[in-house]
Coordinates of C-alpha atoms in Angstrom, one line a residue:
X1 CA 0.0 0.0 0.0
X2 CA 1.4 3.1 -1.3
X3 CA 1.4 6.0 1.7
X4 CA -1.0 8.4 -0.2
X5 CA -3.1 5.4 -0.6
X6 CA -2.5 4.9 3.6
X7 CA -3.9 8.3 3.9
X8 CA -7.0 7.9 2.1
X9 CA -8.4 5.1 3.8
X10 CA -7.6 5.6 7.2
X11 CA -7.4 10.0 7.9
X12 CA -10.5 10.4 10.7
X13 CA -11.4 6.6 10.7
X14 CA -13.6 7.3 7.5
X15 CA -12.1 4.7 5.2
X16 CA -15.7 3.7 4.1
X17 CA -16.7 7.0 2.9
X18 CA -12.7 7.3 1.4
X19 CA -13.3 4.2 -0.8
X20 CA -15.9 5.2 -2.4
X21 CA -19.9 5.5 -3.2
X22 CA -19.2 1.8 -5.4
X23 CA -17.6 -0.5 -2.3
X24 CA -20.6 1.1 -0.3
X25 CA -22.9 0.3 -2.8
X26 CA -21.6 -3.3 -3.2
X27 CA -21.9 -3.9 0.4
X28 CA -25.6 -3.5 0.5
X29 CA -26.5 -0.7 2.6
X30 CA -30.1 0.2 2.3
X31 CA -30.0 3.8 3.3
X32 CA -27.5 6.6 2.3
X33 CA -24.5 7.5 5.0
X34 CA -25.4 10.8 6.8
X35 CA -21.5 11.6 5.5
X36 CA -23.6 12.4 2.0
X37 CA -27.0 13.6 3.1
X38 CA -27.0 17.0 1.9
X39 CA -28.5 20.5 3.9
X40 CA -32.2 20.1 3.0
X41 CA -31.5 23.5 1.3
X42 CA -29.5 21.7 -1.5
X43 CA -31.0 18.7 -1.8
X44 CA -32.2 17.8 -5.5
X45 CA -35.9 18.3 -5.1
X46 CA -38.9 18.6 -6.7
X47 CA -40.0 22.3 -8.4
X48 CA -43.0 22.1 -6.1
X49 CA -40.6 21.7 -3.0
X50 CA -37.6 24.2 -4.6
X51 CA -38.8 27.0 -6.6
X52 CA -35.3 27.9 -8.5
X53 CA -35.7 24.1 -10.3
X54 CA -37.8 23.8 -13.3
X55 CA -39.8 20.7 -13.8
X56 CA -39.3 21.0 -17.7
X57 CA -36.4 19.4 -19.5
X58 CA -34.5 22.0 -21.6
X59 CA -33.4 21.4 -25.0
X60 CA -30.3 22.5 -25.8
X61 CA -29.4 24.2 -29.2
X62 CA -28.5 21.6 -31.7
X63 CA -24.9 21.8 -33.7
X64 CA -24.4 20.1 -36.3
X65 CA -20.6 19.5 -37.0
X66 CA -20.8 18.3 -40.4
X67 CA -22.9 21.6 -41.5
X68 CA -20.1 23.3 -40.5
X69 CA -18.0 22.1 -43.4
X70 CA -21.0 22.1 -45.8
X71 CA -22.9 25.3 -48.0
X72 CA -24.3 26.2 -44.8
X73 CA -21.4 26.8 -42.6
X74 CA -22.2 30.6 -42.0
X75 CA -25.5 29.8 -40.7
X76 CA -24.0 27.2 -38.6
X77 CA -21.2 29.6 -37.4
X78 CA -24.1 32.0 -36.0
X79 CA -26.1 29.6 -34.1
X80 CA -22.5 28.7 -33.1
X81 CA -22.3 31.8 -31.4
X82 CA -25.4 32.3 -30.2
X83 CA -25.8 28.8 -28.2
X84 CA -21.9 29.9 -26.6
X85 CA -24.0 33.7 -25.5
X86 CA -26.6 32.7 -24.4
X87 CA -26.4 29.4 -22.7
X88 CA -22.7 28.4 -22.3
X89 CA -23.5 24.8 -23.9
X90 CA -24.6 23.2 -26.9
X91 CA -25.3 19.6 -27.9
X92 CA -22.9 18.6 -30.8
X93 CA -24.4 15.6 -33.1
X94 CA -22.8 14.5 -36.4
X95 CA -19.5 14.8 -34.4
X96 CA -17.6 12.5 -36.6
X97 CA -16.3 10.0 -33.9
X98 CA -17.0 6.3 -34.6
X99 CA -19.4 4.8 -32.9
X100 CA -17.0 2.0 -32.3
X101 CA -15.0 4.2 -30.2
X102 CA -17.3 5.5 -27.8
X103 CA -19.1 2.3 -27.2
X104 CA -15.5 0.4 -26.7
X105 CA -14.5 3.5 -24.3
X106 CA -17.9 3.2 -22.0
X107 CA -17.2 -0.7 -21.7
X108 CA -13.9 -0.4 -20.9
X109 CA -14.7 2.2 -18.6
X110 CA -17.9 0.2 -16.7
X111 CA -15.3 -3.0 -16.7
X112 CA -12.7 -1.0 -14.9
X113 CA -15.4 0.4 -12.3
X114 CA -16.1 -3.5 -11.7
X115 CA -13.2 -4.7 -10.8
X116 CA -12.2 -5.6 -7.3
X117 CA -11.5 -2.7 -5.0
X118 CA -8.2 -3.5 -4.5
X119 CA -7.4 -2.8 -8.1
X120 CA -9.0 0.4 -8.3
X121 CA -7.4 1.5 -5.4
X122 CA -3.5 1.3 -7.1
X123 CA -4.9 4.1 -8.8
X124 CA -5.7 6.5 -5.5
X125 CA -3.9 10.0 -5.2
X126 CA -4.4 13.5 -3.3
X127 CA -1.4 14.3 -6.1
X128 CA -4.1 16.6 -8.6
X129 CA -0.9 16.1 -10.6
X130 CA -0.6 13.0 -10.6
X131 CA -1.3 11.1 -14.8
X132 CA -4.2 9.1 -12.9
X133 CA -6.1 9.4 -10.3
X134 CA -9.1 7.0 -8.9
X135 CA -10.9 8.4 -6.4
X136 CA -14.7 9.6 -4.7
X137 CA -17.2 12.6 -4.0
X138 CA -16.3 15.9 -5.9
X139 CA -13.1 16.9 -3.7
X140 CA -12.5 14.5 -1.2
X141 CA -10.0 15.9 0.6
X142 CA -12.3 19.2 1.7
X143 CA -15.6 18.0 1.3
X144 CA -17.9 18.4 4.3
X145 CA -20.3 16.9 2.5
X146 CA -19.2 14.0 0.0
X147 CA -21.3 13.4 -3.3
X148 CA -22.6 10.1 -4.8
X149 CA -19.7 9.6 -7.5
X150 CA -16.3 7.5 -7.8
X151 CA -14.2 9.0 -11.0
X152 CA -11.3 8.3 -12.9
X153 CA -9.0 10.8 -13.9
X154 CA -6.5 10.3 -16.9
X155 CA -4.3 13.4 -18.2
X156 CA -3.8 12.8 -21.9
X157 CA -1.4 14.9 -23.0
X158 CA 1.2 14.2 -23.9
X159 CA -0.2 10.6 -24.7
X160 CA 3.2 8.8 -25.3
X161 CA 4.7 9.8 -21.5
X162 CA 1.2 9.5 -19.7
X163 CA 0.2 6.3 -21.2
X164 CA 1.9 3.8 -19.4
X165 CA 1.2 5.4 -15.9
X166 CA -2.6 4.3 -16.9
X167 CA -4.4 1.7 -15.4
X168 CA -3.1 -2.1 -17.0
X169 CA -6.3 -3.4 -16.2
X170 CA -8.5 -4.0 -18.7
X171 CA -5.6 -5.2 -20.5
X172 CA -7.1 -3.2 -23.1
X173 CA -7.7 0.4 -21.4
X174 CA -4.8 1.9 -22.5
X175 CA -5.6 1.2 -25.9
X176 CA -9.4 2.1 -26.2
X177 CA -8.8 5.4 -23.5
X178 CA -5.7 6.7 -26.1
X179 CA -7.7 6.0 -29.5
X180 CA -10.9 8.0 -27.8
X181 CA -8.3 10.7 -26.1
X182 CA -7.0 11.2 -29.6
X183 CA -10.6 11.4 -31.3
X184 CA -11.8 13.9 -28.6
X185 CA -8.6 16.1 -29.1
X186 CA -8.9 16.2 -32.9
X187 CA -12.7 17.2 -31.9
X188 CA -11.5 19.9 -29.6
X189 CA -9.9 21.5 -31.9
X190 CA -12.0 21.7 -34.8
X191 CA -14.6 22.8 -32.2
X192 CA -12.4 25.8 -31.1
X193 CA -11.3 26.5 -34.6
X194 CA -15.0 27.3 -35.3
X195 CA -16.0 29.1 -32.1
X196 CA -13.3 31.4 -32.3
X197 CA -14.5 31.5 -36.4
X198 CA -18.7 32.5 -35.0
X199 CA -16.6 35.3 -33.5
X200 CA -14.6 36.3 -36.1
X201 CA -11.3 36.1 -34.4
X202 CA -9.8 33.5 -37.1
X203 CA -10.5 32.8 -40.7
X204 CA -11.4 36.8 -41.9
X205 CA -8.1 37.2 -43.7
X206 CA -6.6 35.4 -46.8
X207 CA -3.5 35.9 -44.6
X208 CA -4.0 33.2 -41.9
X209 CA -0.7 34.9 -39.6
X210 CA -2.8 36.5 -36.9
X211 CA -2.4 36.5 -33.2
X212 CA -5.6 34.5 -32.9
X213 CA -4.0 31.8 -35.5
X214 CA -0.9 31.1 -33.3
X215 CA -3.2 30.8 -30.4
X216 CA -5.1 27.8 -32.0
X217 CA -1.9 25.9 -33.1
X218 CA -0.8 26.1 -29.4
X219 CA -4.3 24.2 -28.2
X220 CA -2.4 21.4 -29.9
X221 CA 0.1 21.4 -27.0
X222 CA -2.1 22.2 -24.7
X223 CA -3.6 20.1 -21.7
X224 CA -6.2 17.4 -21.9
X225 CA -8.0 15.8 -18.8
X226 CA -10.5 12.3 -19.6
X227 CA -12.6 12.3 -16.4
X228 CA -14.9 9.1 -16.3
X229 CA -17.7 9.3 -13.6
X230 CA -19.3 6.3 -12.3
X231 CA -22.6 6.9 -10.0
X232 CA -23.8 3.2 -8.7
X233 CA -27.2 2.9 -7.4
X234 CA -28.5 4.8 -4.9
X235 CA -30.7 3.9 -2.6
X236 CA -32.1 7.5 -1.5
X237 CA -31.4 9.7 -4.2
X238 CA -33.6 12.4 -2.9
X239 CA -30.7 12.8 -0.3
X240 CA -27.5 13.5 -2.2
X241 CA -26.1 14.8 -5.5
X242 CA -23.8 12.8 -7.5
X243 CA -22.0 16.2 -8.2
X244 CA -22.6 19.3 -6.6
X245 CA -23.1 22.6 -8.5
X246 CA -19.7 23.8 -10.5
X247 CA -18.8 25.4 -13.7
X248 CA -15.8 24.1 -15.3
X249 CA -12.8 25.6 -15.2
X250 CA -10.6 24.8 -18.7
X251 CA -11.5 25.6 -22.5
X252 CA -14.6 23.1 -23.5
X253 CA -15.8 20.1 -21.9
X254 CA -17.2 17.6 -24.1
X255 CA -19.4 15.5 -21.8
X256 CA -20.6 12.2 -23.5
X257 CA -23.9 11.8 -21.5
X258 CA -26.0 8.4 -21.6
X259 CA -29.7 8.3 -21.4
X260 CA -30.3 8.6 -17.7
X261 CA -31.8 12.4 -17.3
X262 CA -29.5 13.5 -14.7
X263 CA -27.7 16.1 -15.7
X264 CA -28.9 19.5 -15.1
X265 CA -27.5 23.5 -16.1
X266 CA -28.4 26.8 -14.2
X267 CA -29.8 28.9 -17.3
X268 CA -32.0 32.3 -15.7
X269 CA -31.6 31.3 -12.5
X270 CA -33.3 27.9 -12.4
X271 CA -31.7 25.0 -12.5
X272 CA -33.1 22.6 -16.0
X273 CA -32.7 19.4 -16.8
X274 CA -31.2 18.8 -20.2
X275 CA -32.9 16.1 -22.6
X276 CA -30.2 13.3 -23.6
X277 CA -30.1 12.8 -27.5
X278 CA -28.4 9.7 -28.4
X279 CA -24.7 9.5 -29.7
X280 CA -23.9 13.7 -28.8
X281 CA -22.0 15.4 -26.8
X282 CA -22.8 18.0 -24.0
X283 CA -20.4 20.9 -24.7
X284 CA -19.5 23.2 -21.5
X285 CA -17.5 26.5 -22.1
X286 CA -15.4 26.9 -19.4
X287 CA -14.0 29.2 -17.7
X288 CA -10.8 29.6 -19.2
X289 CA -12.5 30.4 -22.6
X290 CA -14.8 33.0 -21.5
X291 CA -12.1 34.8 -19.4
X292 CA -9.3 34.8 -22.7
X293 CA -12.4 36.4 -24.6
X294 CA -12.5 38.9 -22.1
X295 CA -8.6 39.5 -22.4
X296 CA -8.7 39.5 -26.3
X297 CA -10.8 42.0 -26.5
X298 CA -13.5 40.8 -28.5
X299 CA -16.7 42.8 -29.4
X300 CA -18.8 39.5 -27.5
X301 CA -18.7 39.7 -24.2
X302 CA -19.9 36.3 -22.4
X303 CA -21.8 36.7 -19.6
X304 CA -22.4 32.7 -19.0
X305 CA -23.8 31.2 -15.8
X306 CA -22.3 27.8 -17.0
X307 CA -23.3 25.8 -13.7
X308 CA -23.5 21.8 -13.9
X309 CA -25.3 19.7 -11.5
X310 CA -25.6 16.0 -11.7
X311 CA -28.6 14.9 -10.1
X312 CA -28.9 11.0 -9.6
X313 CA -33.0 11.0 -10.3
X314 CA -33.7 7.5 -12.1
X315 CA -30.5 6.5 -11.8

């Protein structure tokens, strides 16, 4: 047992809680650990019971990535720009990535959640540095309150020195993790190319040597962080969150949601759940974006209230 690993289960005698929401689901408790029962205040309830959550799902606006290389790319481009204004997120469909791809990379990813604890645990760290990271609740180290979720974090960049720090088993992680790390990237960028395009930053010149030109070629050197979430069954979901409320702090976040309606954004001060749509991704603009749009200068000014909460309703 490695000592960070020493630390994590034993600190305060709360090694249960420390190992996570999946060994306490696998043990059979019945009811959830008052070490997650939330302030009544922020517990995910009803609209009747919480007037600032809507009872309607919200449907996000709709990108379509392979318009944006066809006759209507300008069109595209605005409601582009529009979605990143107004709401901070878009769903992305037509994304290009094989479906292969991201069905191998959510099996992997439910086989490595079901292996034994003791596996799982190689991969335990309070190092946020560290190239992977297994571990429970949002922040475990200062959470008061700790949230219904065990994660696994691997940085991806860059992939040949990170790579073999990743988990060996599934013998096939590495594999299926790198090929999806290098889809998303590829994503990322095209993404990024556009969005800064819907703002004409890039892409208004016949001479592509602009500031804002350099500054996408160095997003190809730039960091990359896989997060996979698991949330087991919970036997009182009423109680807890499986993430508390956060906005997220990099460039984009492309968030491949499933069909469980859990997932919920802050848009006009009430908190909506967003409708799944099969084989899309959830796109988030962080923090970081909206801030160096800001520093640039540029005539849009994004005043986003990007908030995520993942609610464990149906789950």
């Amino acid at each position: 047992m490695s000592p960070t690993m020493a630390v994590l289960t034993t600190e305060n005698g709360e090694s249960q809680y420390q190992n996570g929401v999946k060994q306490l689901y696998e043990s059979g408790i019945s009811k959830v650990p008052s070490k997650y029962v939330l302030p009544i205040l922020d517990r995910p309830n009803t609209s009747d019971q919480k007037p600032n959550v809507s009872n309607q799902n919200l449907k996000l606006p709709v990108i379509d990535f392979k318009e944006l290389q066809g006759p209507n790319k300008a069109q595209v481009l605005k409601s582009l720009a529009n979605a990143c204004e107004q709401y901070g997120f878009f769903q992305l469909v037509n994304h290009g990535i094989p479906s292969d791809v991201i069905s191998s990379m959510i099996d992997v990813s439910k086989r490595f959640f079901e292996l034994p604890f003791e596996e799982r645990a190689k991969y335990m760290s309070s190092d946020m540095h560290a190239p992977v990271r297994y571990g429970t609740s949002f922040n475990q180290n200062k959470d008061k309150v700790f949230c219904w979720r065990d994660f696994l974090k691997l940085m991806c960049h860059p992939l040949p020195d990170v790579l073999p720090h990743w988990p060996s088993s599934p013998v096939d992680m590495r594999k299926l993790a790198a090929t999806y790390a290098q889809e998303t990237k590829y994503l990322f960028l095209m993404l990024m190319e556009a969005i800064f395009e819907s703002l004409r930053l890039v892409g208004t010149t016949e001479n592509n040597t602009t500031e804002e030109d350099e500054m996408l070629k160095e997003f190809q050197d730039g960091s990359q962080l896989m997060v996979v979430n698991c949330y087991p069954p919970c036997p009182q979901p009423d109680l807890t969150l499986g993430m508390p409320p956060h906005s997220d702090y990099g460039f984009l976040t492309l968030l491949l949601q499933d069909e469980v309606e859990g997932l919920q954004i802050q848009k006009q001060d009430q908190w909506v759940t967003v409708e799944p749509i099969p084989n899309s991704f959830v796109v988030n603009v962080g923090d970081h974006l909206e801030v160096s749009l800001i520093i640039i200068g540029s005539v849009f000014i994004w005043s986003l209230k990007s908030y995520v909460l993942h609610a464990l309703d149906h789950i």
